[in-house]
Short mmCIF file of the C-alpha atoms (twelve columns), coordinates in Angstrom:
data_MODEL
# 
_entry.id   MODEL 
# 
loop_
_atom_site.group_PDB 
_atom_site.id 
_atom_site.type_symbol 
_atom_site.label_atom_id 
_atom_site.label_alt_id 
_atom_site.label_comp_id 
_atom_site.label_asym_id 
_atom_site.label_seq_id 
_atom_site.Cartn_x 
_atom_site.Cartn_y 
_atom_site.Cartn_z 
_atom_site.pdbx_PDB_model_num 
ATOM 1   C CA . MET A 1   137.961 85.383  100.494 1 
ATOM 2   C CA . LYS A 2   134.186 85.404  100.521 1 
ATOM 3   C CA . ARG A 3   132.446 87.175  103.346 1 
ATOM 4   C CA . GLN A 4   133.152 87.651  107.020 1 
ATOM 5   C CA . PHE A 5   130.432 86.441  109.300 1 
ATOM 6   C CA . VAL A 6   127.997 89.004  110.684 1 
ATOM 7   C CA . PHE A 7   127.182 87.975  114.217 1 
ATOM 8   C CA . ARG A 8   123.625 87.097  114.917 1 
ATOM 9   C CA . GLU A 9   121.619 88.330  117.845 1 
ATOM 10  C CA . GLY A 10  121.446 85.998  120.766 1 
ATOM 11  C CA . PRO A 11  123.720 84.040  121.102 1 
ATOM 12  C CA . ARG A 12  155.261 104.715 130.204 1 
ATOM 13  C CA . VAL A 13  163.481 106.829 134.859 1 
ATOM 14  C CA . VAL A 14  164.005 110.151 134.817 1 
ATOM 15  C CA . ALA A 15  166.272 113.309 134.903 1 
ATOM 16  C CA . ALA A 16  167.799 112.323 138.255 1 
ATOM 17  C CA . LEU A 17  167.819 108.645 137.502 1 
ATOM 18  C CA . GLY A 18  171.465 107.940 138.286 1 
ATOM 19  C CA . VAL A 19  172.624 104.527 137.142 1 
ATOM 20  C CA . ILE A 20  169.481 103.818 135.149 1 
ATOM 21  C CA . ALA A 21  169.853 107.034 133.188 1 
ATOM 22  C CA . MET A 22  173.434 106.083 132.389 1 
ATOM 23  C CA . LEU A 23  172.325 102.669 131.249 1 
ATOM 24  C CA . LEU A 24  169.734 104.115 128.948 1 
ATOM 25  C CA . ALA A 25  171.772 107.029 127.648 1 
ATOM 26  C CA . THR A 26  175.019 105.168 127.005 1 
ATOM 27  C CA . PRO A 27  174.563 102.293 124.581 1 
ATOM 28  C CA . ALA A 28  177.455 99.851  124.344 1 
ATOM 29  C CA . ARG A 29  179.447 99.774  121.121 1 
ATOM 30  C CA . ALA A 30  179.227 96.519  119.250 1 
ATOM 31  C CA . ASP A 31  183.048 96.146  119.303 1 
ATOM 32  C CA . GLU A 32  183.316 96.692  123.061 1 
ATOM 33  C CA . PRO A 33  183.083 93.781  125.500 1 
ATOM 34  C CA . LYS A 34  180.100 94.107  127.795 1 
ATOM 35  C CA . ALA A 35  180.887 94.156  131.486 1 
ATOM 36  C CA . GLU A 36  179.521 91.177  133.378 1 
ATOM 37  C CA . ALA A 37  177.438 92.262  136.346 1 
ATOM 38  C CA . ALA A 38  178.928 90.984  139.602 1 
ATOM 39  C CA . HIS A 39  176.884 88.525  141.599 1 
ATOM 40  C CA . THR A 40  175.422 89.886  144.816 1 
ATOM 41  C CA . ASP A 41  174.108 87.938  147.753 1 
ATOM 42  C CA . PRO A 42  170.342 87.487  147.224 1 
ATOM 43  C CA . ALA A 43  169.606 88.606  150.783 1 
ATOM 44  C CA . ALA A 44  171.403 91.875  150.096 1 
ATOM 45  C CA . ILE A 45  169.430 92.306  146.861 1 
ATOM 46  C CA . HIS A 46  166.196 91.701  148.732 1 
ATOM 47  C CA . SER A 47  167.135 94.380  151.292 1 
ATOM 48  C CA . ARG A 48  167.949 96.878  148.523 1 
ATOM 49  C CA . VAL A 49  164.673 96.260  146.746 1 
ATOM 50  C CA . ALA A 50  162.702 96.636  149.965 1 
ATOM 51  C CA . ALA A 51  164.619 99.845  150.756 1 
ATOM 52  C CA . ALA A 52  163.857 101.242 147.292 1 
ATOM 53  C CA . ILE A 53  160.150 100.504 147.704 1 
ATOM 54  C CA . ALA A 54  160.127 102.085 151.157 1 
ATOM 55  C CA . ASN A 55  161.999 105.106 149.782 1 
ATOM 56  C CA . ILE A 56  159.415 105.994 147.152 1 
ATOM 57  C CA . LEU A 57  156.568 105.400 149.596 1 
ATOM 58  C CA . GLN A 58  158.088 107.594 152.323 1 
ATOM 59  C CA . LEU A 59  159.614 110.439 150.298 1 
ATOM 60  C CA . VAL A 60  156.720 112.470 148.946 1 
ATOM 61  C CA . ARG A 61  157.638 115.448 146.779 1 
ATOM 62  C CA . PRO A 62  155.096 118.036 145.600 1 
ATOM 63  C CA . ASN A 63  153.786 117.262 142.122 1 
ATOM 64  C CA . GLN A 64  156.140 114.324 141.682 1 
ATOM 65  C CA . ASP A 65  155.847 110.561 141.842 1 
ATOM 66  C CA . GLY A 66  158.547 108.237 143.134 1 
ATOM 67  C CA . VAL A 67  159.688 105.428 140.853 1 
ATOM 68  C CA . ALA A 68  161.663 102.326 141.850 1 
ATOM 69  C CA . THR A 69  163.180 100.176 139.107 1 
ATOM 70  C CA . VAL A 70  164.531 96.672  139.609 1 
ATOM 71  C CA . TRP A 71  166.230 95.129  136.578 1 
ATOM 72  C CA . ASP A 72  168.485 92.443  135.185 1 
ATOM 73  C CA . GLY A 73  169.634 93.494  131.717 1 
ATOM 74  C CA . ASN A 74  166.465 94.590  129.938 1 
ATOM 75  C CA . LYS A 75  164.178 92.530  132.159 1 
ATOM 76  C CA . PHE A 76  162.612 94.891  134.641 1 
ATOM 77  C CA . VAL A 77  159.867 95.525  137.127 1 
ATOM 78  C CA . GLN A 78  159.221 99.178  137.830 1 
ATOM 79  C CA . CYS A 79  156.953 100.546 140.560 1 
ATOM 80  C CA . ARG A 80  155.477 104.041 140.647 1 
ATOM 81  C CA . ARG A 81  153.829 105.628 143.686 1 
ATOM 82  C CA . MET A 82  150.555 107.043 142.458 1 
ATOM 83  C CA . VAL A 83  148.883 110.163 143.829 1 
ATOM 84  C CA . ASP A 84  146.513 108.063 145.921 1 
ATOM 85  C CA . GLY A 85  149.437 106.184 147.495 1 
ATOM 86  C CA . VAL A 86  148.835 102.980 145.548 1 
ATOM 87  C CA . LEU A 87  151.979 101.393 144.131 1 
ATOM 88  C CA . ARG A 88  151.516 100.509 140.453 1 
ATOM 89  C CA . CYS A 89  154.153 98.051  139.291 1 
ATOM 90  C CA . GLU A 90  154.911 97.047  135.691 1 
ATOM 91  C CA . GLY A 91  157.009 94.214  134.316 1 
ATOM 92  C CA . ALA A 92  158.580 94.426  130.854 1 
ATOM 93  C CA . GLY A 93  156.535 93.128  127.944 1 
ATOM 94  C CA . ARG A 94  157.100 91.779  124.458 1 
ATOM 95  C CA . LEU A 95  155.262 94.593  122.690 1 
ATOM 96  C CA . MET A 96  158.063 97.082  123.461 1 
ATOM 97  C CA . GLN A 97  160.773 94.418  123.707 1 
ATOM 98  C CA . PRO A 98  160.191 91.662  121.133 1 
ATOM 99  C CA . THR A 99  163.487 90.050  122.153 1 
ATOM 100 C CA . LEU A 100 161.836 89.008  125.404 1 
ATOM 101 C CA . ALA A 101 159.887 86.348  123.504 1 
ATOM 102 C CA . SER A 102 162.417 83.693  124.529 1 
ATOM 103 C CA . ALA A 103 162.067 84.614  128.200 1 
ATOM 104 C CA . LEU A 104 158.331 85.273  128.343 1 
ATOM 105 C CA . THR A 105 157.217 81.793  127.428 1 
ATOM 106 C CA . SER A 106 153.644 80.653  127.902 1 
ATOM 107 C CA . GLU A 107 154.637 78.911  131.125 1 
ATOM 108 C CA . ARG A 108 156.255 82.053  132.556 1 
ATOM 109 C CA . ILE A 109 153.325 84.219  131.519 1 
ATOM 110 C CA . ALA A 110 151.074 81.765  133.332 1 
ATOM 111 C CA . ALA A 111 153.314 82.063  136.402 1 
ATOM 112 C CA . LEU A 112 152.959 85.842  136.292 1 
ATOM 113 C CA . ALA A 113 149.200 85.550  135.958 1 
ATOM 114 C CA . SER A 114 148.907 83.175  138.904 1 
ATOM 115 C CA . ALA A 115 150.849 85.712  141.012 1 
ATOM 116 C CA . GLY A 116 148.382 88.483  140.133 1 
ATOM 117 C CA . TRP A 117 150.089 90.165  137.173 1 
ATOM 118 C CA . HIS A 118 148.023 90.911  134.081 1 
ATOM 119 C CA . LEU A 119 148.743 92.237  130.600 1 
ATOM 120 C CA . ASP A 120 148.108 95.972  130.072 1 
ATOM 121 C CA . PRO A 121 147.578 96.581  126.343 1 
ATOM 122 C CA . THR A 122 148.692 100.255 126.481 1 
ATOM 123 C CA . PHE A 123 152.418 99.388  126.506 1 
ATOM 124 C CA . GLY A 124 152.264 95.617  126.661 1 
ATOM 125 C CA . ASN A 125 153.669 95.421  130.192 1 
ATOM 126 C CA . TYR A 126 152.479 93.093  132.938 1 
ATOM 127 C CA . VAL A 127 150.992 95.111  135.786 1 
ATOM 128 C CA . GLN A 128 149.863 94.761  139.375 1 
ATOM 129 C CA . SER A 129 148.962 97.335  142.044 1 
ATOM 130 C CA . PHE A 130 149.838 97.105  145.728 1 
ATOM 131 C CA . SER A 131 148.443 99.000  148.686 1 
ATOM 132 C CA . ASP A 132 150.842 101.446 150.354 1 
ATOM 133 C CA . LYS A 133 149.806 99.767  153.618 1 
ATOM 134 C CA . LEU A 134 151.564 96.562  152.587 1 
ATOM 135 C CA . PRO A 135 155.086 96.290  154.104 1 
ATOM 136 C CA . ALA A 136 157.802 97.250  151.625 1 
ATOM 137 C CA . ASP A 137 159.618 93.936  152.060 1 
ATOM 138 C CA . GLN A 138 156.495 92.032  151.052 1 
ATOM 139 C CA . ILE A 139 156.116 94.131  147.914 1 
ATOM 140 C CA . GLY A 140 159.823 93.592  147.242 1 
ATOM 141 C CA . ASP A 141 159.301 89.849  147.560 1 
ATOM 142 C CA . GLN A 142 156.640 89.934  144.848 1 
ATOM 143 C CA . VAL A 143 158.738 92.145  142.554 1 
ATOM 144 C CA . LEU A 144 161.729 89.794  142.792 1 
ATOM 145 C CA . ALA A 145 159.545 86.731  142.429 1 
ATOM 146 C CA . ALA A 146 158.051 88.183  139.242 1 
ATOM 147 C CA . LEU A 147 161.505 88.825  137.772 1 
ATOM 148 C CA . VAL A 148 162.701 85.318  138.535 1 
ATOM 149 C CA . ALA A 149 159.571 83.306  137.755 1 
ATOM 150 C CA . GLY A 150 158.305 85.452  134.898 1 
ATOM 151 C CA . TYR A 151 161.526 86.532  133.175 1 
ATOM 152 C CA . ASP A 152 164.138 84.011  134.333 1 
ATOM 153 C CA . ALA A 153 166.170 86.899  135.780 1 
ATOM 154 C CA . ASP A 154 169.348 86.112  137.722 1 
ATOM 155 C CA . PRO A 155 168.638 87.209  141.327 1 
ATOM 156 C CA . GLY A 156 172.369 87.623  141.894 1 
ATOM 157 C CA . LYS A 157 172.634 90.221  139.111 1 
ATOM 158 C CA . VAL A 158 169.583 92.343  139.859 1 
ATOM 159 C CA . GLU A 159 170.157 96.091  140.048 1 
ATOM 160 C CA . VAL A 160 168.020 98.678  141.842 1 
ATOM 161 C CA . GLY A 161 167.424 102.427 141.539 1 
ATOM 162 C CA . THR A 162 164.899 105.105 142.541 1 
ATOM 163 C CA . ALA A 163 163.972 108.442 141.020 1 
ATOM 164 C CA . TRP A 164 161.201 111.060 141.009 1 
ATOM 165 C CA . ILE A 165 159.267 112.166 137.971 1 
ATOM 166 C CA . ASP A 166 156.876 114.993 137.248 1 
ATOM 167 C CA . ARG A 167 153.338 113.930 138.033 1 
ATOM 168 C CA . VAL A 168 151.568 113.575 134.706 1 
ATOM 169 C CA . ALA A 169 148.981 111.098 133.546 1 
ATOM 170 C CA . CYS A 170 151.263 109.552 130.914 1 
ATOM 171 C CA . PRO A 171 154.967 110.070 131.741 1 
ATOM 172 C CA . PRO A 172 157.582 109.548 129.007 1 
ATOM 173 C CA . ARG A 173 158.882 106.039 128.476 1 
ATOM 174 C CA . ALA A 174 161.944 104.465 126.894 1 
ATOM 175 C CA . GLY A 175 160.996 103.870 123.277 1 
ATOM 176 C CA . PHE A 176 160.660 100.724 121.256 1 
ATOM 177 C CA . SER A 177 163.861 98.624  121.113 1 
ATOM 178 C CA . GLN A 178 165.729 100.972 123.517 1 
ATOM 179 C CA . ASN A 179 167.314 99.676  126.733 1 
ATOM 180 C CA . LEU A 180 164.570 99.006  129.270 1 
ATOM 181 C CA . ALA A 181 162.003 99.780  126.576 1 
ATOM 182 C CA . GLY A 182 158.589 100.446 128.043 1 
ATOM 183 C CA . SER A 183 159.923 101.747 131.371 1 
ATOM 184 C CA . ILE A 184 159.178 105.251 132.635 1 
ATOM 185 C CA . ASN A 185 162.124 107.508 131.717 1 
ATOM 186 C CA . ASN A 186 162.291 111.303 131.371 1 
ATOM 187 C CA . SER A 187 166.091 111.549 131.135 1 
ATOM 188 C CA . PRO A 188 167.028 114.514 128.871 1 
ATOM 189 C CA . ALA A 189 169.485 112.208 127.086 1 
ATOM 190 C CA . MET A 190 166.526 110.151 125.889 1 
ATOM 191 C CA . THR A 191 164.366 112.977 124.524 1 
ATOM 192 C CA . ASP A 192 164.609 111.856 120.902 1 
ATOM 193 C CA . VAL A 193 163.590 108.265 121.550 1 
ATOM 194 C CA . VAL A 194 161.022 108.370 124.328 1 
ATOM 195 C CA . ILE A 195 157.332 107.774 123.894 1 
ATOM 196 C CA . THR A 196 155.253 110.638 125.189 1 
ATOM 197 C CA . GLY A 197 151.768 109.316 124.578 1 
ATOM 198 C CA . CYS A 198 149.534 107.090 126.644 1 
ATOM 199 C CA . ASN A 199 149.992 103.961 124.556 1 
ATOM 200 C CA . PHE A 200 152.293 102.372 122.003 1 
ATOM 201 C CA . VAL A 201 151.141 101.315 118.560 1 
ATOM 202 C CA . ALA A 202 153.540 99.330  116.407 1 
ATOM 203 C CA . ASP A 203 154.118 100.539 112.849 1 
ATOM 204 C CA . ALA A 204 151.740 98.374  110.870 1 
ATOM 205 C CA . GLU A 205 153.710 98.943  107.662 1 
ATOM 206 C CA . ALA A 206 156.938 97.673  109.196 1 
ATOM 207 C CA . VAL A 207 155.794 94.106  109.746 1 
ATOM 208 C CA . ALA A 208 157.937 91.251  108.546 1 
ATOM 209 C CA . PRO A 209 157.168 87.552  108.325 1 
ATOM 210 C CA . VAL A 210 157.768 85.477  111.426 1 
ATOM 211 C CA . THR A 211 158.977 81.899  111.634 1 
ATOM 212 C CA . THR A 212 157.635 80.806  115.021 1 
ATOM 213 C CA . LEU A 213 154.377 80.991  116.897 1 
ATOM 214 C CA . ASP A 214 156.169 82.662  119.837 1 
ATOM 215 C CA . ALA A 215 157.296 85.461  117.521 1 
ATOM 216 C CA . LEU A 216 153.749 85.976  116.246 1 
ATOM 217 C CA . VAL A 217 152.396 86.038  119.794 1 
ATOM 218 C CA . ALA A 218 155.129 88.494  120.829 1 
ATOM 219 C CA . ARG A 219 154.058 90.840  118.062 1 
ATOM 220 C CA . ASP A 220 150.272 90.606  118.067 1 
ATOM 221 C CA . GLU A 221 149.188 89.292  121.471 1 
ATOM 222 C CA . VAL A 222 148.627 92.713  123.036 1 
ATOM 223 C CA . ARG A 223 146.380 93.891  120.214 1 
ATOM 224 C CA . VAL A 224 144.295 90.743  120.170 1 
ATOM 225 C CA . THR A 225 144.051 90.659  123.978 1 
ATOM 226 C CA . GLY A 226 142.829 94.245  123.978 1 
ATOM 227 C CA . GLU A 227 140.143 93.489  121.414 1 
ATOM 228 C CA . ILE A 228 138.875 90.525  123.426 1 
ATOM 229 C CA . GLY A 229 138.778 92.735  126.514 1 
ATOM 230 C CA . ARG A 230 136.746 95.291  124.565 1 
ATOM 231 C CA . LEU A 231 134.212 92.622  123.706 1 
ATOM 232 C CA . ARG A 232 133.793 91.717  127.370 1 
ATOM 233 C CA . VAL A 233 133.393 95.329  128.493 1 
ATOM 234 C CA . ASN A 234 130.812 96.056  125.805 1 
ATOM 235 C CA . ALA A 235 129.024 92.724  125.942 1 
ATOM 236 C CA . ALA A 236 125.608 94.367  126.142 1 
ATOM 237 C CA . SER A 237 126.141 95.984  122.735 1 
ATOM 238 C CA . LYS A 238 126.390 94.462  119.285 1 
ATOM 239 C CA . VAL A 239 130.185 94.232  119.133 1 
ATOM 240 C CA . PHE A 240 132.535 91.861  117.355 1 
ATOM 241 C CA . ALA A 241 136.147 91.526  116.193 1 
ATOM 242 C CA . VAL A 242 137.431 89.708  113.113 1 
ATOM 243 C CA . PHE A 243 141.114 88.733  112.995 1 
ATOM 244 C CA . GLY A 244 141.903 88.330  109.320 1 
ATOM 245 C CA . THR A 245 145.007 87.109  107.552 1 
ATOM 246 C CA . GLY A 246 143.988 86.939  103.909 1 
ATOM 247 C CA . ILE A 247 143.972 83.134  104.134 1 
ATOM 248 C CA . GLY A 248 141.399 82.561  106.818 1 
ATOM 249 C CA . TYR A 249 140.097 84.362  109.851 1 
ATOM 250 C CA . VAL A 250 138.924 83.943  113.431 1 
ATOM 251 C CA . GLN A 251 136.053 86.135  114.548 1 
ATOM 252 C CA . CYS A 252 134.618 86.628  118.010 1 
ATOM 253 C CA . ALA A 253 131.687 88.246  119.786 1 
ATOM 254 C CA . PRO A 254 130.436 88.221  123.381 1 
ATOM 255 C CA . GLU A 255 127.599 86.179  124.716 1 
ATOM 256 C CA . THR A 256 125.813 87.389  127.834 1 
ATOM 257 C CA . ASP A 257 124.605 85.805  131.066 1 
ATOM 258 C CA . PRO A 258 127.446 85.035  131.686 1 
ATOM 259 C CA . VAL A 259 129.797 87.036  129.481 1 
ATOM 260 C CA . ASP A 260 131.425 84.248  127.517 1 
ATOM 261 C CA . ILE A 261 133.311 84.791  124.263 1 
ATOM 262 C CA . TYR A 262 132.003 83.005  121.175 1 
ATOM 263 C CA . CYS A 263 134.513 82.550  118.336 1 
ATOM 264 C CA . GLU A 264 134.459 81.041  114.866 1 
ATOM 265 C CA . ALA A 265 137.291 79.848  112.640 1 
ATOM 266 C CA . GLN A 266 136.544 80.129  108.937 1 
ATOM 267 C CA . SER A 267 135.612 76.897  107.175 1 
ATOM 268 C CA . ALA A 268 135.845 75.698  103.597 1 
ATOM 269 C CA . ALA A 269 132.062 75.753  103.493 1 
ATOM 270 C CA . GLU A 270 132.216 79.494  104.087 1 
ATOM 271 C CA . TRP A 271 135.075 79.984  101.586 1 
ATOM 272 C CA . PRO A 272 135.737 76.975  99.302  1 
ATOM 273 C CA . ALA A 273 139.325 78.053  98.561  1 
ATOM 274 C CA . LEU A 274 140.183 76.977  102.113 1 
ATOM 275 C CA . ALA A 275 139.710 73.339  101.150 1 
ATOM 276 C CA . ALA A 276 143.378 73.273  100.143 1 
ATOM 277 C CA . VAL A 277 144.364 74.641  103.568 1 
ATOM 278 C CA . LEU A 278 142.009 72.789  105.883 1 
ATOM 279 C CA . THR A 279 143.476 69.335  105.392 1 
ATOM 280 C CA . PRO A 280 142.470 66.577  107.800 1 
ATOM 281 C CA . GLU A 281 145.633 67.313  109.786 1 
ATOM 282 C CA . HIS A 282 144.716 70.971  110.100 1 
ATOM 283 C CA . VAL A 283 141.143 70.161  111.077 1 
ATOM 284 C CA . THR A 284 142.569 67.915  113.787 1 
ATOM 285 C CA . ARG A 285 144.544 70.930  115.007 1 
ATOM 286 C CA . LEU A 286 141.344 72.953  115.107 1 
ATOM 287 C CA . HIS A 287 139.714 70.309  117.255 1 
ATOM 288 C CA . ALA A 288 142.745 70.233  119.571 1 
ATOM 289 C CA . LEU A 289 142.369 73.995  119.977 1 
ATOM 290 C CA . GLY A 290 138.784 73.521  121.117 1 
ATOM 291 C CA . PHE A 291 136.819 74.225  117.950 1 
ATOM 292 C CA . ALA A 292 133.785 72.140  117.085 1 
ATOM 293 C CA . ASP A 293 132.795 71.205  113.551 1 
ATOM 294 C CA . PRO A 294 130.411 73.451  111.585 1 
ATOM 295 C CA . GLY A 295 126.788 72.955  112.535 1 
ATOM 296 C CA . ARG A 296 125.854 75.718  114.910 1 
ATOM 297 C CA . ALA A 297 127.343 77.972  112.235 1 
ATOM 298 C CA . PRO A 298 128.907 77.482  108.790 1 
ATOM 299 C CA . ASN A 299 132.301 77.854  110.489 1 
ATOM 300 C CA . TYR A 300 134.160 75.918  113.161 1 
ATOM 301 C CA . TRP A 301 133.177 77.361  116.529 1 
ATOM 302 C CA . GLN A 302 133.748 77.365  120.273 1 
ATOM 303 C CA . VAL A 303 132.673 79.240  123.382 1 
ATOM 304 C CA . TYR A 304 135.315 80.399  125.868 1 
ATOM 305 C CA . ASP A 305 134.121 80.115  129.460 1 
ATOM 306 C CA . ALA A 306 134.277 83.489  131.236 1 
ATOM 307 C CA . THR A 307 135.164 81.797  134.517 1 
ATOM 308 C CA . LYS A 308 138.100 79.844  133.052 1 
ATOM 309 C CA . ASP A 309 139.517 81.672  130.032 1 
ATOM 310 C CA . ASP A 310 140.994 85.171  130.458 1 
ATOM 311 C CA . ASP A 311 141.543 87.589  127.576 1 
ATOM 312 C CA . GLY A 312 145.194 86.627  127.148 1 
ATOM 313 C CA . THR A 313 144.372 82.920  126.959 1 
ATOM 314 C CA . ILE A 314 141.789 83.538  124.261 1 
ATOM 315 C CA . ALA A 315 144.175 85.806  122.331 1 
ATOM 316 C CA . ARG A 316 146.933 83.181  122.335 1 
ATOM 317 C CA . ASN A 317 144.480 80.543  121.177 1 
ATOM 318 C CA . ILE A 318 143.348 82.758  118.303 1 
ATOM 319 C CA . LEU A 319 146.942 83.418  117.214 1 
ATOM 320 C CA . THR A 320 147.781 79.723  117.510 1 
ATOM 321 C CA . THR A 321 144.817 78.949  115.249 1 
ATOM 322 C CA . LEU A 322 145.955 81.462  112.652 1 
ATOM 323 C CA . PHE A 323 149.532 80.139  112.749 1 
ATOM 324 C CA . ASP A 324 149.024 76.382  113.041 1 
ATOM 325 C CA . VAL A 325 145.804 75.954  111.092 1 
ATOM 326 C CA . TYR A 326 145.787 78.625  108.382 1 
ATOM 327 C CA . GLY A 327 149.562 78.919  108.008 1 
ATOM 328 C CA . TYR A 328 149.665 82.651  108.784 1 
ATOM 329 C CA . ARG A 329 153.265 83.841  109.196 1 
ATOM 330 C CA . GLY A 330 152.733 87.473  110.131 1 
ATOM 331 C CA . ALA A 331 152.679 89.189  106.750 1 
ATOM 332 C CA . PRO A 332 150.718 91.081  105.729 1 
ATOM 333 C CA . ALA A 333 149.893 92.659  109.068 1 
ATOM 334 C CA . LEU A 334 147.027 91.143  111.012 1 
ATOM 335 C CA . GLN A 335 143.808 92.770  109.875 1 
ATOM 336 C CA . VAL A 336 141.372 93.536  112.683 1 
ATOM 337 C CA . THR A 337 137.845 94.459  111.674 1 
ATOM 338 C CA . THR A 338 135.211 95.557  114.191 1 
ATOM 339 C CA . GLU A 339 131.675 96.883  114.161 1 
ATOM 340 C CA . GLN A 340 132.979 100.472 114.366 1 
# 
């Protein structure tokens, strides 16, 4: 591939976790039938969730934070009472649980977003904070709504538990591919598989090809979303991010006043070898994704409106471009180049 465009100026439940600890510490054998969770009346589930939220808000232990976990299988929303009383809630994400790709469809992610949940790149969970002044039943309503609308959880099979963890900035979490991966968990039985840092980074050397766009998004969305967010935060500086595949790239930089995101998709004019890839059908796909023909730049380009397009929307559009236009199937690993 020729060059990459240089942008111009201007334009992570715990030791006393009870049933959750047992779930995490006791994996089912493949030759054992899995017990089917009994259906419970939704009103009773709602009461239990509200009681769990109220429990962690009311019971304050020195140097500990209360955690309430609501789950259906590996789909979970977990809320932690922070030192300032704010309740920080997290819903499971595809970064730690790639198998959630079939549940976390674009439509369900949009439903989460419209309800106030946003992607946190540190562990790939969907997060939202609630004031401790908000009634516990109202918070419980939003937790259950997120599980149902965002994850297609069965409200009749939802389970609930509370626990208290040592107050640290980054508590241990169930590790990648474990039960309830990405949830806060300091159970001694999980010591060998927990994550103890403040973020999760997938093993770049362990990537394998993917066959669907959803699988690519499940794997790389968090990284790309984080890079777009970095561009917004540092819009006053000369920052950029190039998402390369070896067979074409998309590169982005911020524009100011307002902070929009300007992106380019590599053209055959910029690298002639792409003529075999950018067939009329693929150019039509570029147009459908919002890219204009070369002219402003040697590449196809578009500007994402800061008032309409959030970081996750832009990230998914970039990955769709790489998959549908350039034929990227996830291997080698996505190459991200920045000004640093």
